[in-house]
Short mmCIF file of C-alpha atoms in Angstrom, two decimals:
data_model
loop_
_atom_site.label_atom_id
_atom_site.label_comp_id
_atom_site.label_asym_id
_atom_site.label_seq_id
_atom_site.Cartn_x
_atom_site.Cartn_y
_atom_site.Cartn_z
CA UNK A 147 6.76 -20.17 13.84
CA UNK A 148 3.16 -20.70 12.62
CA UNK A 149 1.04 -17.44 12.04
CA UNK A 150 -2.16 -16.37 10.47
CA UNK A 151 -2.09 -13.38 8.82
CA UNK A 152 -4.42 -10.34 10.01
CA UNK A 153 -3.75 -7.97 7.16
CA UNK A 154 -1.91 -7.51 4.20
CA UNK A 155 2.12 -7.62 4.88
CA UNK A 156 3.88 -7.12 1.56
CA UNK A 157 6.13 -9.84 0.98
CA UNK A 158 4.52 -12.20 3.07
CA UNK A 159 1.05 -12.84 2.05
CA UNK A 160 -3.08 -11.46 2.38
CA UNK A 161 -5.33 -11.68 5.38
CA UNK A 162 -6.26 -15.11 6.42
CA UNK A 163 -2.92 -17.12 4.57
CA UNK A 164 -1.01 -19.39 6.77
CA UNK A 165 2.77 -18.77 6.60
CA UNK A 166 5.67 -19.75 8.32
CA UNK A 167 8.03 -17.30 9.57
CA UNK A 168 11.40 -16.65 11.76
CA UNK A 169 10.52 -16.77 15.27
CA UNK A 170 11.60 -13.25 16.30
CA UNK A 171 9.95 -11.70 12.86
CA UNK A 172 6.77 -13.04 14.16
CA UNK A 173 6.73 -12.73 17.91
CA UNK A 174 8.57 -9.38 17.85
CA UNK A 175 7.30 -7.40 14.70
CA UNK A 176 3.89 -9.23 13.67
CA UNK A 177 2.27 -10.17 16.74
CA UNK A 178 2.58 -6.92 18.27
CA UNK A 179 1.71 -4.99 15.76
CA UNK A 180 -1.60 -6.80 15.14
CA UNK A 181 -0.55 -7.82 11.85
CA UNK A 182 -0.89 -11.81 12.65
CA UNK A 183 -1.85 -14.50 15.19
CA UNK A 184 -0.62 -17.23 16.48
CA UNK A 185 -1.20 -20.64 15.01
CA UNK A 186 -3.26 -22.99 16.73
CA UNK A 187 -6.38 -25.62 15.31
CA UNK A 188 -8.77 -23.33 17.21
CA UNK A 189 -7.47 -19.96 14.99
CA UNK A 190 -8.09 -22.76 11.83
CA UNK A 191 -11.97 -21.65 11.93
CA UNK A 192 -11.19 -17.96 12.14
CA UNK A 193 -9.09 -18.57 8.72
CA UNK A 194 -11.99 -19.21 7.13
CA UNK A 195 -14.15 -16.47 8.39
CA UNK A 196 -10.82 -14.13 7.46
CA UNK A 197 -10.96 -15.20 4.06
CA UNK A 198 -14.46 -15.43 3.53
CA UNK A 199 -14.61 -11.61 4.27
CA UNK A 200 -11.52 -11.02 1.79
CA UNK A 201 -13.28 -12.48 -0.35
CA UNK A 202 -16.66 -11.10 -0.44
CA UNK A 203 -14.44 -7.42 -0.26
CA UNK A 204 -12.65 -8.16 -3.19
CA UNK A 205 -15.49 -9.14 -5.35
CA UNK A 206 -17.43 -5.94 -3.96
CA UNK A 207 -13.71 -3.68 -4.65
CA UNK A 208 -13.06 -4.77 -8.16
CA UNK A 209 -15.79 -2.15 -9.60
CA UNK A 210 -15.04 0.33 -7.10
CA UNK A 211 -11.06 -0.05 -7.72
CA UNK A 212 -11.72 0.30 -11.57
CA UNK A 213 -13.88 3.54 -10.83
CA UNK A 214 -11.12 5.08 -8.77
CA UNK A 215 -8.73 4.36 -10.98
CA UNK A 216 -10.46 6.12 -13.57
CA UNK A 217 -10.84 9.31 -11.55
CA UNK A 218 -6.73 8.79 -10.84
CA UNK A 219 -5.82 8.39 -15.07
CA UNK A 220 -8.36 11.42 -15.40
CA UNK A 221 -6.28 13.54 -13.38
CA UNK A 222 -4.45 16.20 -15.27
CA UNK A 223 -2.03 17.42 -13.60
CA UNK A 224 -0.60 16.14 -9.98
CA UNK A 225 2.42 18.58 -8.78
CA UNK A 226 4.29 18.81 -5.61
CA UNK A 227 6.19 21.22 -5.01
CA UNK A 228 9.34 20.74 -2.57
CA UNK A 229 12.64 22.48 -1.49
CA UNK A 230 15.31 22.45 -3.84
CA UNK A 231 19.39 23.07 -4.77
CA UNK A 232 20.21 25.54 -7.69
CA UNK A 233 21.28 22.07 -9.75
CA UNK A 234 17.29 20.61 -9.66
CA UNK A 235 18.29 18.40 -6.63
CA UNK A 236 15.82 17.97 -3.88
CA UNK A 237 17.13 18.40 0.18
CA UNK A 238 15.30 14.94 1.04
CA UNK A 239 13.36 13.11 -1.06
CA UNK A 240 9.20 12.95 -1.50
CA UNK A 241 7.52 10.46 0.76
CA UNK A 242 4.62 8.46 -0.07
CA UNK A 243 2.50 10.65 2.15
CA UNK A 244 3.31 13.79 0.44
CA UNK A 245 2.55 12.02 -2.94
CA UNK A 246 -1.25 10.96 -1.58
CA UNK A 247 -1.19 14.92 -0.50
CA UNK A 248 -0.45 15.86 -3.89
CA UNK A 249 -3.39 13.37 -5.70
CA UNK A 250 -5.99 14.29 -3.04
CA UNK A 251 -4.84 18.61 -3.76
CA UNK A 252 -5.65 18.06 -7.65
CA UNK A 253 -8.69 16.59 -7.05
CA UNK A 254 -8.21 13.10 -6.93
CA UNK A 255 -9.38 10.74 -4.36
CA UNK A 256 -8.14 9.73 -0.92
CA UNK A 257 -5.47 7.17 -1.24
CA UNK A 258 -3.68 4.59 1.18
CA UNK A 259 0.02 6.23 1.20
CA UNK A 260 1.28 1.95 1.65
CA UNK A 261 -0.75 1.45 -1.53
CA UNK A 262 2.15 3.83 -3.84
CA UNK A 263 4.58 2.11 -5.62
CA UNK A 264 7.26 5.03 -6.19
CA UNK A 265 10.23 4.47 -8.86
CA UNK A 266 12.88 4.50 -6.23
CA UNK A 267 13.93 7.40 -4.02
CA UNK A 268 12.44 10.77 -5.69
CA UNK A 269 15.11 12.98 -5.17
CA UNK A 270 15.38 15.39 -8.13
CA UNK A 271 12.47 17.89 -10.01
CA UNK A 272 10.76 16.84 -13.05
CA UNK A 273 8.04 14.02 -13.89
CA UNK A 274 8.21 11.09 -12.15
CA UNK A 275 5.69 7.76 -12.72
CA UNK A 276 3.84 6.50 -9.73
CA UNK A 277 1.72 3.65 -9.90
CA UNK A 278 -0.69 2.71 -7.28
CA UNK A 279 -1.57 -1.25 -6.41
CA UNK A 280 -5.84 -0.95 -5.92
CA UNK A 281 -6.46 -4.18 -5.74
CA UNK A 282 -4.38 -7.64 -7.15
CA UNK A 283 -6.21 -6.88 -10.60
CA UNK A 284 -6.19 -3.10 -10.90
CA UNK A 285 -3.18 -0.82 -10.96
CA UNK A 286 -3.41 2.98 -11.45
CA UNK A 287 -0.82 4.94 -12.84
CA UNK A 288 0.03 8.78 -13.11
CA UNK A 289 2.50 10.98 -13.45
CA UNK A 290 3.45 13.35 -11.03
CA UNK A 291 5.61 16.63 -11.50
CA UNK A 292 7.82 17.72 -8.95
CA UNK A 293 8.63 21.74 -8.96
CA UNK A 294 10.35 23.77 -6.80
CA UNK A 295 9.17 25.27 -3.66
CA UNK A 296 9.32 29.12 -4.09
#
């Protein structure tokens, strides 16, 4: 099946690509959820506009992912703090949402919780590295600490 992408769908592609996919990915997942359309030679023009807009918004991000970047390296110190074992072992692990929490509690700015790139599963205390994908160009990273909940 023929679709044009929407929005960003990691693994597949950006807004306003062309890409083949399975037939039940697309008309069960991705259609329904907004994320693509249907191919057809009329959707061809709306392409362009879709990528003429990506476009333009990446060119006007670039500065403004660089700047919040900055802010997120300028952070000092990002902690969580979640419920813990006796051997440093988390019940659960930390979720992308809590991490976004976390930035925006020490100050930092408001983040996209899809945009985190955590080093696997956090399960345990200590520091962890999290990066953050701003734009194609401009990745953020920081370290965050996780304690336990008293």
């Amino acid at each position: 099946m023929k679709i044009i992408l929407t929005q960003e769908v990691s693994g597949l592609g950006a807004p306003g690509e062309v890409v083949e996919v399975k037939d039940g990915y697309g008309r069960n997942y991705l259609l329904p959820q907004g994320f693509a359309i249907r191919w057809s030679k009329g959707a061809e023009k709306q392409v362009s506009v879709i990528r003429r807009a990506r476009e333009a918004r990446e060119i006007r991000d670039l500065g403004h992912a660089n700047e919040i970047k900055a802010q997120i390296e300028g952070l000092s110190k990002v902690t969580l703090s979640a419920r813990a074992g006796d051997g440093g072992r988390l019940f659960g692990s930390v979720t992308p949402a809590e991490v976004v929490e976390a930035v925006r509690a020490a100050g930092g700015p408001a983040l996209d919780r899809r945009r985190l790139e955590l080093p696997g599963h956090i399960k345990s205390l200590g520091a962890h590295a999290v990066r953050v994908k701003l734009h194609p160009e401009v990745t953020a990273r920081f370290d965050l600490t996780v304690v336990k909940a008293k």
